[in-house]
Coordinates of C-alpha atoms in Angstrom, one line a residue:
M1 CA -48.0 -2.8 3.2
S2 CA -48.0 -3.2 7.1
K3 CA -46.0 -0.7 8.9
K4 CA -44.3 -3.7 11.0
W5 CA -42.4 -4.6 7.8
L6 CA -41.3 -1.3 6.6
F7 CA -38.3 -1.1 9.1
P8 CA -36.6 -4.4 8.2
L9 CA -37.2 -3.8 4.5
L10 CA -35.5 -0.4 4.5
I11 CA -32.4 -1.8 6.3
L12 CA -32.3 -4.8 3.7
C13 CA -32.3 -2.5 0.8
L14 CA -29.5 -0.3 2.3
T15 CA -27.4 -3.1 3.0
V16 CA -27.7 -4.8 -0.3
G17 CA -27.3 -1.7 -2.3
L18 CA -24.1 -0.8 -0.2
A19 CA -22.7 -4.3 -0.6
S20 CA -23.2 -4.4 -4.4
T21 CA -21.7 -1.0 -4.8
A22 CA -18.5 -1.9 -2.6
S23 CA -18.0 -5.0 -4.9
A24 CA -17.9 -3.1 -8.2
A25 CA -14.6 -2.2 -9.9
T26 CA -13.2 1.4 -9.4
T27 CA -12.9 4.0 -12.3
W28 CA -9.9 6.5 -12.2
K29 CA -10.8 9.5 -14.3
K30 CA -8.6 12.4 -13.1
L31 CA -4.9 13.0 -11.9
G32 CA -4.0 15.2 -9.0
A33 CA -7.5 15.3 -7.4
N34 CA -6.2 13.4 -4.3
P35 CA -2.3 13.4 -4.7
F36 CA -0.1 11.3 -2.6
Y37 CA 2.9 13.7 -3.2
Q38 CA 3.2 17.5 -4.1
P39 CA 4.7 19.1 -6.0
S40 CA 4.7 17.0 -9.4
L41 CA 7.5 14.8 -10.0
T42 CA 10.1 16.1 -12.6
S43 CA 12.9 13.7 -12.3
E44 CA 14.0 10.3 -11.0
A45 CA 15.6 12.3 -8.1
D46 CA 12.1 13.5 -7.1
L47 CA 10.8 10.0 -7.2
K48 CA 13.6 8.8 -4.8
V49 CA 12.9 11.7 -2.4
L50 CA 9.1 10.6 -2.5
V51 CA 10.0 7.1 -1.4
K52 CA 12.5 8.2 1.2
N53 CA 10.3 10.9 2.9
R54 CA 7.0 8.9 2.8
G55 CA 8.1 5.6 4.1
A56 CA 5.6 5.4 6.9
E57 CA 2.6 6.5 4.8
L58 CA 3.6 4.0 2.1
K59 CA 3.8 1.2 4.8
T60 CA 0.1 2.3 5.6
G61 CA -0.9 2.0 2.0
F62 CA 0.7 -1.4 1.6
T63 CA -1.2 -2.7 4.6
Q64 CA -4.5 -1.3 3.5
A65 CA -3.9 -2.9 0.0
G66 CA -3.4 -6.2 1.7
Y67 CA 0.4 -6.3 0.9
P68 CA 2.1 -5.7 4.1
E69 CA 4.9 -8.4 3.4
L70 CA 5.9 -6.6 0.0
Y71 CA 6.8 -3.2 1.9
P72 CA 10.3 -4.4 3.2
A73 CA 11.3 -5.7 -0.2
F74 CA 10.1 -2.5 -1.9
M75 CA 12.2 -0.3 0.6
E76 CA 15.2 -2.6 0.2
Q77 CA 15.2 -2.8 -3.6
F78 CA 13.9 0.6 -4.7
P79 CA 17.3 2.5 -4.4
T80 CA 18.9 0.2 -7.0
A81 CA 15.8 -0.5 -9.2
K82 CA 16.0 0.6 -12.9
I83 CA 13.5 3.3 -13.5
D84 CA 11.8 3.7 -16.8
T85 CA 9.4 6.2 -18.3
V86 CA 6.1 4.9 -19.6
T87 CA 2.8 6.1 -21.2
I88 CA -0.4 4.7 -19.5
A89 CA -3.3 4.7 -21.9
P90 CA -7.1 4.8 -21.1
G91 CA -8.4 1.6 -20.3
E92 CA -5.2 0.2 -18.7
H93 CA -5.8 -1.8 -15.3
F94 CA -3.9 -1.6 -11.9
E95 CA -4.2 -4.0 -9.0
W96 CA -4.4 -1.1 -6.5
V97 CA -3.6 2.7 -6.1
V98 CA -2.1 4.4 -2.9
F99 CA -3.3 8.1 -2.7
K100 CA -4.1 10.6 -0.1
K101 CA -7.5 12.3 0.5
K102 CA -7.2 16.0 -0.1
S103 CA -9.8 16.8 2.4
S104 CA -8.2 15.0 5.3
A105 CA -4.7 14.1 4.2
R106 CA -5.4 10.4 5.2
V107 CA -3.7 7.7 3.2
A108 CA -6.2 5.5 1.3
V109 CA -6.3 2.8 -1.4
L110 CA -8.4 2.0 -4.4
K111 CA -8.4 -1.7 -5.5
D112 CA -9.2 -3.0 -8.9
V113 CA -8.7 0.3 -10.7
T114 CA -9.0 1.1 -14.4
W115 CA -7.7 4.4 -15.9
K116 CA -10.8 6.1 -17.7
G117 CA -9.2 9.6 -18.3
A118 CA -9.6 11.5 -21.5
A119 CA -6.0 11.1 -22.4
P120 CA -2.9 9.1 -21.6
F121 CA -0.6 10.1 -18.8
Q122 CA 3.2 9.9 -18.2
A123 CA 4.6 7.9 -15.2
Y124 CA 7.7 6.3 -14.0
R125 CA 7.9 2.5 -13.9
F126 CA 10.1 0.1 -11.9
T127 CA 9.8 -3.6 -10.7
I128 CA 10.3 -5.2 -7.3
D129 CA 10.8 -9.0 -6.8
K130 CA 9.3 -11.0 -3.9
D131 CA 8.9 -14.8 -3.5
G132 CA 9.4 -15.5 -7.2
K133 CA 7.2 -13.0 -8.4
R134 CA 7.9 -9.6 -10.2
H135 CA 5.8 -6.7 -9.0
E136 CA 5.4 -3.9 -11.5
F137 CA 4.9 -0.5 -10.0
V138 CA 3.8 2.8 -11.8
V139 CA 4.0 6.4 -10.1
P140 CA 2.3 9.3 -12.3
Y141 CA 4.4 12.5 -12.8
V142 CA 1.5 14.8 -11.8
C143 CA 0.3 13.2 -8.4
G144 CA 2.9 10.7 -7.1
N145 CA 0.4 8.1 -6.4
V146 CA 2.0 4.6 -6.1
A147 CA 0.2 2.1 -8.2
L148 CA 0.6 -1.6 -8.6
K149 CA 0.4 -2.2 -12.4
G150 CA 0.5 -6.0 -12.3
I151 CA 2.3 -9.3 -10.9
G152 CA 4.0 -11.9 -13.0
P153 CA 6.9 -14.6 -12.9
I154 CA 10.6 -13.3 -12.8
P155 CA 12.1 -13.9 -16.3
P156 CA 14.9 -16.2 -16.4
A157 CA 18.4 -14.6 -17.0
P158 CA 19.6 -14.6 -20.6
V159 CA 22.2 -17.4 -21.3
A160 CA 25.2 -16.6 -23.3
A161 CA 25.4 -18.6 -26.7
P162 CA 28.5 -20.9 -26.9
A163 CA 31.2 -19.9 -29.5
P164 CA 31.1 -21.7 -32.8
P165 CA 33.9 -24.4 -33.3
P166 CA 36.9 -23.4 -35.4
A167 CA 36.5 -24.4 -39.3
A168 CA 38.2 -27.7 -40.2
P169 CA 41.2 -27.3 -42.8
V170 CA 40.2 -27.9 -46.4
A171 CA 42.4 -30.5 -48.1
S172 CA 43.8 -29.5 -51.5
S173 CA 43.4 -31.7 -54.5
A174 CA 46.5 -30.5 -56.2
P175 CA 49.6 -33.0 -56.4
A176 CA 52.4 -32.3 -54.1
P177 CA 55.4 -30.7 -55.8
V178 CA 58.4 -32.9 -56.6
A179 CA 61.8 -31.6 -55.1
P180 CA 64.5 -31.1 -57.8
K181 CA 67.4 -33.4 -57.7
P182 CA 70.6 -31.6 -55.9
A183 CA 73.6 -30.6 -58.3
P184 CA 76.9 -32.5 -57.5
A185 CA 79.1 -30.7 -54.9
P186 CA 82.1 -29.0 -56.2
P187 CA 85.6 -30.3 -55.1
P188 CA 87.0 -29.1 -51.8
P189 CA 89.5 -26.1 -52.1
P190 CA 93.1 -26.8 -51.1
A191 CA 93.9 -26.6 -47.1
P192 CA 95.4 -23.1 -46.3
P193 CA 98.8 -23.0 -44.5
A194 CA 98.7 -23.3 -40.8
P195 CA 98.8 -19.8 -39.0
A196 CA 101.5 -18.9 -36.5
P197 CA 100.7 -19.8 -32.8
V198 CA 99.4 -16.7 -30.8
A199 CA 99.7 -16.2 -27.2
A200 CA 96.4 -16.8 -25.1
P201 CA 94.9 -13.6 -23.7
P202 CA 94.9 -13.2 -19.8
P203 CA 91.8 -14.4 -18.0
P204 CA 89.0 -11.8 -17.4
V205 CA 88.7 -10.4 -14.1
A206 CA 85.3 -11.4 -12.3
P207 CA 83.2 -8.4 -11.5
K208 CA 82.5 -7.7 -7.8
P209 CA 79.0 -8.9 -6.7
M210 CA 76.3 -6.1 -6.3
A211 CA 74.7 -5.9 -3.0
V212 CA 71.1 -7.0 -3.3
L213 CA 68.6 -4.7 -1.4
P214 CA 65.4 -6.2 0.1
A215 CA 62.3 -5.5 -1.8
A216 CA 59.9 -2.9 -0.5
P217 CA 56.8 -4.3 1.0
A218 CA 53.7 -4.1 -0.9
P219 CA 51.2 -1.5 0.1
V220 CA 48.3 -2.8 2.4
T221 CA 44.9 -1.8 1.2
P222 CA 42.7 -1.1 4.3
P223 CA 39.3 -3.0 4.4
P224 CA 36.2 -0.8 3.5
A225 CA 34.5 0.9 6.1
P226 CA 31.1 -0.8 7.1
V227 CA 28.0 0.7 5.7
A228 CA 25.2 1.1 8.2
P229 CA 21.8 -0.2 7.0
P230 CA 19.1 2.4 6.4
P231 CA 17.0 3.1 9.4
P232 CA 13.6 1.5 9.5
A233 CA 10.7 3.4 8.4
P234 CA 8.6 4.8 11.5
A235 CA 5.4 2.9 12.2
A236 CA 2.2 4.2 10.7
V237 CA 0.1 6.2 13.3
P238 CA -3.7 5.9 13.3
Q239 CA -5.3 9.1 12.2
S240 CA -8.5 11.0 13.4
G241 CA -11.4 11.3 11.1
L242 CA -15.1 12.5 10.7
L243 CA -18.1 10.3 11.2
F244 CA -21.6 10.3 9.9
D245 CA -24.4 8.0 11.0
V246 CA -27.8 7.4 9.6
G247 CA -30.3 4.7 10.6
L248 CA -33.7 3.6 12.2
S249 CA -34.3 2.9 16.0
R250 CA -37.0 1.1 17.8
Q251 CA -38.4 1.6 21.2
F252 CA -40.0 -1.5 22.7
D253 CA -42.8 0.7 24.4
P254 CA -43.4 1.3 21.2
A255 CA -42.0 4.1 19.1
N256 CA -39.9 4.0 15.9
Y257 CA -37.4 6.8 15.2
L258 CA -35.2 8.0 12.3
F259 CA -31.8 9.2 13.5
G260 CA -28.9 11.0 12.2
R261 CA -25.5 12.1 13.8
V262 CA -22.2 13.6 13.0
G263 CA -19.2 13.3 15.0
Y264 CA -15.3 12.9 15.1
E265 CA -13.1 10.1 16.2
I266 CA -9.6 10.4 17.9
P267 CA -7.2 7.4 18.2
L268 CA -6.0 6.4 21.6
S269 CA -3.9 3.5 20.5
E270 CA -3.7 1.6 17.3
K271 CA -7.2 -0.2 17.9
L272 CA -8.8 2.0 20.4
Y273 CA -10.7 5.3 19.6
V274 CA -12.9 7.9 21.5
V275 CA -15.8 8.9 19.6
G276 CA -18.0 12.0 20.1
L277 CA -21.4 12.3 18.2
V278 CA -24.2 14.8 18.3
G279 CA -27.3 14.5 16.2
G280 CA -31.4 14.0 16.5
Y281 CA -34.0 11.3 16.7
L282 CA -37.3 12.0 14.7
R283 CA -40.3 9.8 15.8
W284 CA -42.1 8.6 12.7
M285 CA -44.3 5.9 14.3
G286 CA -45.7 5.1 17.7
N287 CA -47.3 6.8 20.6
D288 CA -44.6 7.1 23.4
G289 CA -41.8 9.5 23.5
G290 CA -41.0 12.2 21.1
N291 CA -38.4 13.9 19.0
A292 CA -35.0 14.3 20.8
F293 CA -31.5 15.8 20.4
T294 CA -28.6 13.5 21.5
A295 CA -25.1 14.0 22.4
D296 CA -22.9 10.8 22.9
L297 CA -19.5 10.0 24.0
M298 CA -18.2 6.4 23.5
L299 CA -15.2 4.1 23.2
D300 CA -14.7 2.2 20.0
Y301 CA -12.5 -1.0 19.9
H302 CA -11.6 -2.3 16.2
W303 CA -10.9 -6.0 16.1
M304 CA -9.4 -8.1 13.2
D305 CA -10.0 -5.2 10.9
R306 CA -13.6 -6.0 10.3
L307 CA -15.5 -5.9 13.7
S308 CA -15.8 -3.1 16.3
F309 CA -17.2 -2.9 19.8
G310 CA -18.2 0.2 21.5
G311 CA -19.7 1.5 24.8
G312 CA -20.4 4.8 26.4
V313 CA -22.9 7.3 27.8
G314 CA -25.3 9.7 26.1
Y315 CA -27.6 12.7 26.5
W316 CA -31.3 12.3 25.4
S317 CA -33.3 15.6 25.4
G318 CA -36.7 13.9 25.3
N319 CA -38.7 13.0 28.5
D320 CA -37.4 16.1 30.2
G321 CA -33.8 15.1 29.6
Q322 CA -32.1 11.8 30.5
A323 CA -28.7 10.0 30.6
D324 CA -28.4 6.9 28.6
L325 CA -26.0 3.9 28.7
I326 CA -25.0 2.9 25.0
A327 CA -23.5 -0.3 23.6
N328 CA -23.0 -1.0 20.1
V329 CA -21.2 -3.6 17.5
G330 CA -20.2 -2.8 14.1
Y331 CA -19.0 -4.7 10.8
L332 CA -17.0 -3.2 8.1
L333 CA -18.8 -3.4 4.8
S334 CA -16.6 -1.5 2.5
G335 CA -13.3 0.6 2.4
Q336 CA -10.1 0.1 4.5
P337 CA -10.0 -0.2 8.3
D338 CA -7.5 2.7 8.5
G339 CA -9.0 4.8 5.7
S340 CA -12.5 5.8 4.5
N341 CA -15.0 3.2 4.9
T342 CA -18.6 2.2 5.5
S343 CA -19.8 -0.1 8.3
L344 CA -23.3 -1.4 9.6
F345 CA -23.8 -1.2 13.3
L346 CA -26.4 -2.2 15.8
E347 CA -26.9 -0.1 18.8
A348 CA -28.6 -0.2 22.1
R349 CA -29.8 2.7 24.4
L350 CA -31.3 2.5 27.8
P351 CA -32.0 5.2 30.3
V352 CA -29.9 5.2 33.4
D353 CA -32.9 5.7 35.7
E354 CA -34.8 2.9 33.9
L355 CA -32.5 0.0 34.0
D356 CA -35.1 -2.3 35.3
S357 CA -37.4 -1.3 32.4
L358 CA -35.6 -2.6 29.4
N359 CA -38.7 -4.1 27.7
E360 CA -40.4 -0.6 27.8
Y361 CA -37.9 2.1 27.5
G362 CA -34.9 0.3 25.7
R363 CA -34.2 1.4 22.2
L364 CA -32.4 -0.9 19.6
G365 CA -31.3 0.9 16.5
L366 CA -29.6 -0.3 13.1
G367 CA -27.7 2.1 11.0
L368 CA -24.8 2.8 8.7
R369 CA -21.5 4.6 9.6
F370 CA -19.4 6.4 7.1
R371 CA -15.9 7.3 8.0
F372 CA -14.0 10.1 6.0

């Protein structure tokens, strides 16, 4: 095979392999490896403390999962939600799981997750309603990871059955009894002699009217004191993280290089990061230039959660040492913008003292960047 085809073929294999891996479903096999909350939950009170104290991190997780609009409903309804205890068996599926990486303490999300552990696990279960849908959440005792189990319609409220009508009276078939004829009345007794007249009693003395006291006024119940709404959760703050780059570079003069770099990124704002990288370039084909050590400092701007644009300066130890201008553009392949992810980037380097010789000393590289 001609060497000129080796460079694009390697890049194509790396890109296709990574994309196919990113699209596969995720398997969850072990609890507690990357816990969202420690120590383990032992009561519903512990679960309520988790939600209260980790509001900002939960907001970050909901955003990474693609459900930022569900977070306000979650925080509003959870304090009064009914909490049950459930057992999750191997093979059960989750839409997504929010956890924290143990190595960096950064919030991360796994999507399309299936529990493949050796045994079932115990968890708390509750539901949150939003836009006519019921969202079922599960939180394992061991790690406190917040998982969306499923989404379905809100069941209708039960309707009370009407009371049965009263039973109709049953007509009797027996004949009505015949009333007996009354006996003849006895003759009236003789009239008694008239009594002697008796003097009428004196008229009764009317009692004095009693004074009527006014009724005591009814006690007035004071209105209930207003309850202040809970304070909003603090906004999620972008976090620093480790970087690792690997790729191929082409110098137009010509020369081909394999390169690798490690570094660290620090957020300056929600979208802007400062990136420092050190590494080396190994020439594997060509006659011009040689192996070199590099040290780079760049600003990287993340746009629309998928694209990134960067620029900066670097040091190239080859050719007796020189300063380079650097520009790059990246595209997110897998993972979440604010969590662990993998991106494909295109980078151009040009020595500062050779700005008019781009076609000879310019270097164009293609690589993969892994964020941890």
